[in-house]
Amino acid sequence: MRIDGTVALVTGAGRGIGREFVRELLARGAAKVYAAGRGRGTLDELARADPAVVPVVLDVTDAPAVAAAARRCADVELLVNNAGVNLLQGVISAPDLGAAELEMRTNYFGPPVASRAFATVLAANGGVEDVYPGEMAAELARGLAADPKAVERELARILPA
């Protein structure tokens, strides 16, 4: 898929891998990147740094909010399902299952919620690309996060020029 001139939406864009996806998409010529995440502050920072970034406050665990975002962001051609959470609590040692439930709602159910909500939008815009960089997240967790070129290499792998 071509990136130059594309309109993308990146979930979990406020920090970490998502923030780097936004930067790399812009570096590769994306016309607009909707930076979606739960906190407005970091999304606004991205928008101040580049006028092609449009902040979208979005929690992927809220299906009606994701559907509303799909209606508002009707020009999306590329969806990067990056939102994720790891509260680092063991299932047995945690005081309750709240952390595990949030992780499952975000990491397991969040991508299909977003994919289903944006399927019609992607199809209407001829951009049927829906990227879930789950394998990359696992690699980054093993130590590639210290390498500033890791996201760039992974993006090149999953979205060749």
Short mmCIF file of C-alpha atoms in Angstrom, two decimals:
data_model
loop_
_atom_site.label_atom_id
_atom_site.label_comp_id
_atom_site.label_asym_id
_atom_site.label_seq_id
_atom_site.Cartn_x
_atom_site.Cartn_y
_atom_site.Cartn_z
CA MET A 1 0.00 0.00 0.00
CA ARG A 2 1.20 3.49 -0.75
CA ILE A 3 1.63 5.81 2.21
CA ASP A 4 2.23 9.06 0.31
CA GLY A 5 -1.04 11.01 0.29
CA THR A 6 -2.85 8.48 2.49
CA VAL A 7 -5.19 9.30 5.37
CA ALA A 8 -4.48 7.07 8.37
CA LEU A 9 -5.85 6.57 11.86
CA VAL A 10 -3.54 5.22 14.56
CA THR A 11 -5.04 3.99 17.83
CA GLY A 12 -2.88 4.29 20.92
CA ALA A 13 -1.11 7.23 19.27
CA GLY A 14 -0.40 9.19 22.42
CA ARG A 15 2.86 7.50 23.29
CA GLY A 16 5.28 4.70 22.60
CA ILE A 17 4.85 2.67 19.45
CA GLY A 18 1.69 4.53 18.39
CA ARG A 19 3.40 7.90 18.58
CA GLU A 20 6.22 6.54 16.44
CA PHE A 21 3.73 5.15 13.92
CA VAL A 22 2.27 8.65 13.59
CA ARG A 23 5.72 10.17 13.06
CA GLU A 24 6.75 7.52 10.55
CA LEU A 25 3.52 7.78 8.55
CA LEU A 26 4.05 11.54 8.32
CA ALA A 27 7.70 11.05 7.33
CA ARG A 28 6.53 8.73 4.55
CA GLY A 29 4.11 11.33 3.20
CA ALA A 30 0.72 10.63 4.78
CA ALA A 31 -1.63 13.52 3.98
CA LYS A 32 -3.40 13.28 7.33
CA VAL A 33 -3.01 11.14 10.43
CA TYR A 34 -5.77 10.89 12.98
CA ALA A 35 -3.88 10.36 16.24
CA ALA A 36 -6.32 8.48 18.47
CA GLY A 37 -5.87 7.85 22.17
CA ARG A 38 -7.43 8.21 25.60
CA GLY A 39 -5.56 11.36 26.69
CA ARG A 40 -5.91 14.65 24.84
CA GLY A 41 -2.63 16.21 26.04
CA THR A 42 -0.15 14.09 24.12
CA LEU A 43 -2.39 14.02 21.06
CA ASP A 44 -2.46 17.82 21.05
CA GLU A 45 1.35 17.85 21.24
CA LEU A 46 1.50 15.75 18.07
CA ALA A 47 -0.95 18.11 16.36
CA ARG A 48 1.08 21.17 17.35
CA ALA A 49 4.18 19.56 15.85
CA ASP A 50 2.51 18.84 12.50
CA PRO A 51 -0.70 20.31 11.05
CA ALA A 52 -1.41 17.00 9.29
CA VAL A 53 -2.15 15.40 12.69
CA VAL A 54 -5.75 15.48 13.88
CA PRO A 55 -6.21 14.48 17.53
CA VAL A 56 -9.07 12.09 18.28
CA VAL A 57 -9.87 11.24 21.89
CA LEU A 58 -10.85 7.59 21.71
CA ASP A 59 -11.01 4.58 24.01
CA VAL A 60 -11.09 1.39 21.93
CA THR A 61 -12.97 -0.39 24.72
CA ASP A 62 -15.98 1.87 24.06
CA ALA A 63 -17.63 0.42 20.92
CA PRO A 64 -20.17 3.26 20.47
CA ALA A 65 -17.34 5.82 20.70
CA VAL A 66 -15.30 3.89 18.12
CA ALA A 67 -18.33 3.77 15.79
CA ALA A 68 -18.77 7.54 16.23
CA ALA A 69 -15.07 8.07 15.44
CA ALA A 70 -15.49 6.05 12.24
CA ARG A 71 -18.34 8.35 11.21
CA ARG A 72 -16.28 11.49 12.03
CA CYS A 73 -13.12 10.19 10.34
CA ALA A 74 -14.83 9.11 7.14
CA ASP A 75 -11.75 9.68 4.95
CA VAL A 76 -9.53 7.02 6.60
CA GLU A 77 -7.72 4.70 4.17
CA LEU A 78 -5.37 3.01 6.63
CA LEU A 79 -6.20 1.84 10.15
CA VAL A 80 -3.33 1.01 12.51
CA ASN A 81 -4.78 -0.93 15.46
CA ASN A 82 -2.05 -0.13 17.94
CA ALA A 83 -3.87 0.62 21.22
CA GLY A 84 -2.75 -1.63 24.03
CA VAL A 85 -2.30 -1.79 27.76
CA ASN A 86 -0.19 -3.89 30.10
CA LEU A 87 -0.84 -3.21 33.76
CA LEU A 88 1.82 -5.73 34.82
CA GLN A 89 -0.40 -7.50 37.33
CA GLY A 90 -0.46 -11.24 37.61
CA VAL A 91 -3.86 -12.86 37.40
CA ILE A 92 -3.38 -14.67 40.72
CA SER A 93 -1.46 -11.98 42.61
CA ALA A 94 -3.70 -9.05 41.57
CA PRO A 95 -6.28 -7.92 44.13
CA ASP A 96 -9.05 -8.59 41.59
CA LEU A 97 -9.49 -9.27 37.87
CA GLY A 98 -9.96 -5.60 36.94
CA ALA A 99 -6.51 -5.26 35.34
CA ALA A 100 -6.90 -8.49 33.36
CA GLU A 101 -10.35 -7.44 32.17
CA LEU A 102 -9.04 -4.06 30.98
CA GLU A 103 -6.13 -5.72 29.19
CA MET A 104 -8.50 -8.16 27.44
CA ARG A 105 -10.98 -5.42 26.47
CA THR A 106 -8.17 -3.26 25.08
CA ASN A 107 -5.70 -5.74 23.60
CA TYR A 108 -7.98 -8.57 22.49
CA PHE A 109 -11.36 -6.97 21.77
CA GLY A 110 -10.18 -3.45 20.88
CA PRO A 111 -8.70 -4.29 17.45
CA PRO A 112 -11.78 -6.12 16.11
CA VAL A 113 -14.06 -3.37 17.50
CA ALA A 114 -12.06 -0.77 15.56
CA SER A 115 -11.71 -2.97 12.47
CA ARG A 116 -15.45 -3.61 12.32
CA ALA A 117 -16.30 0.06 12.89
CA PHE A 118 -13.92 1.23 10.15
CA ALA A 119 -14.54 -1.60 7.64
CA THR A 120 -17.12 0.36 5.64
CA VAL A 121 -15.01 3.52 5.75
CA LEU A 122 -11.92 1.68 4.53
CA ALA A 123 -13.84 -0.05 1.76
CA ALA A 124 -15.48 3.21 0.63
CA ASN A 125 -12.07 4.89 0.38
CA GLY A 126 -10.39 2.03 -1.45
CA GLY A 127 -8.02 1.57 1.47
CA VAL A 128 -8.70 -1.88 2.79
CA GLU A 129 -5.55 -1.85 4.89
CA ASP A 130 -6.05 -2.68 8.54
CA VAL A 131 -2.78 -3.17 10.39
CA TYR A 132 -2.47 -4.81 13.78
CA PRO A 133 1.17 -4.64 14.81
CA GLY A 134 0.80 -7.23 17.57
CA GLU A 135 3.88 -9.19 16.55
CA MET A 136 5.89 -5.99 16.51
CA ALA A 137 4.75 -5.13 20.01
CA ALA A 138 6.03 -8.48 21.25
CA GLU A 139 9.40 -7.91 19.57
CA LEU A 140 9.66 -4.39 20.96
CA ALA A 141 8.89 -5.70 24.43
CA ARG A 142 11.90 -7.99 24.06
CA GLY A 143 14.26 -5.05 23.64
CA LEU A 144 13.87 -3.44 20.24
CA ALA A 145 12.17 -0.42 21.81
CA ALA A 146 15.62 1.00 22.55
CA ASP A 147 16.29 1.07 18.80
CA PRO A 148 14.80 4.26 17.32
CA LYS A 149 14.68 2.65 13.87
CA ALA A 150 12.63 -0.37 15.01
CA VAL A 151 9.24 1.16 14.17
CA GLU A 152 10.53 2.43 10.84
CA ARG A 153 11.78 -1.06 9.91
CA GLU A 154 8.55 -2.71 11.03
CA LEU A 155 6.39 -0.23 9.15
CA ALA A 156 8.47 -0.87 6.03
CA ARG A 157 7.97 -4.62 6.53
CA ILE A 158 4.20 -4.53 6.97
CA LEU A 159 3.53 -1.66 4.54
CA PRO A 160 6.09 -1.91 1.75
CA ALA A 161 6.53 1.21 -0.34
#
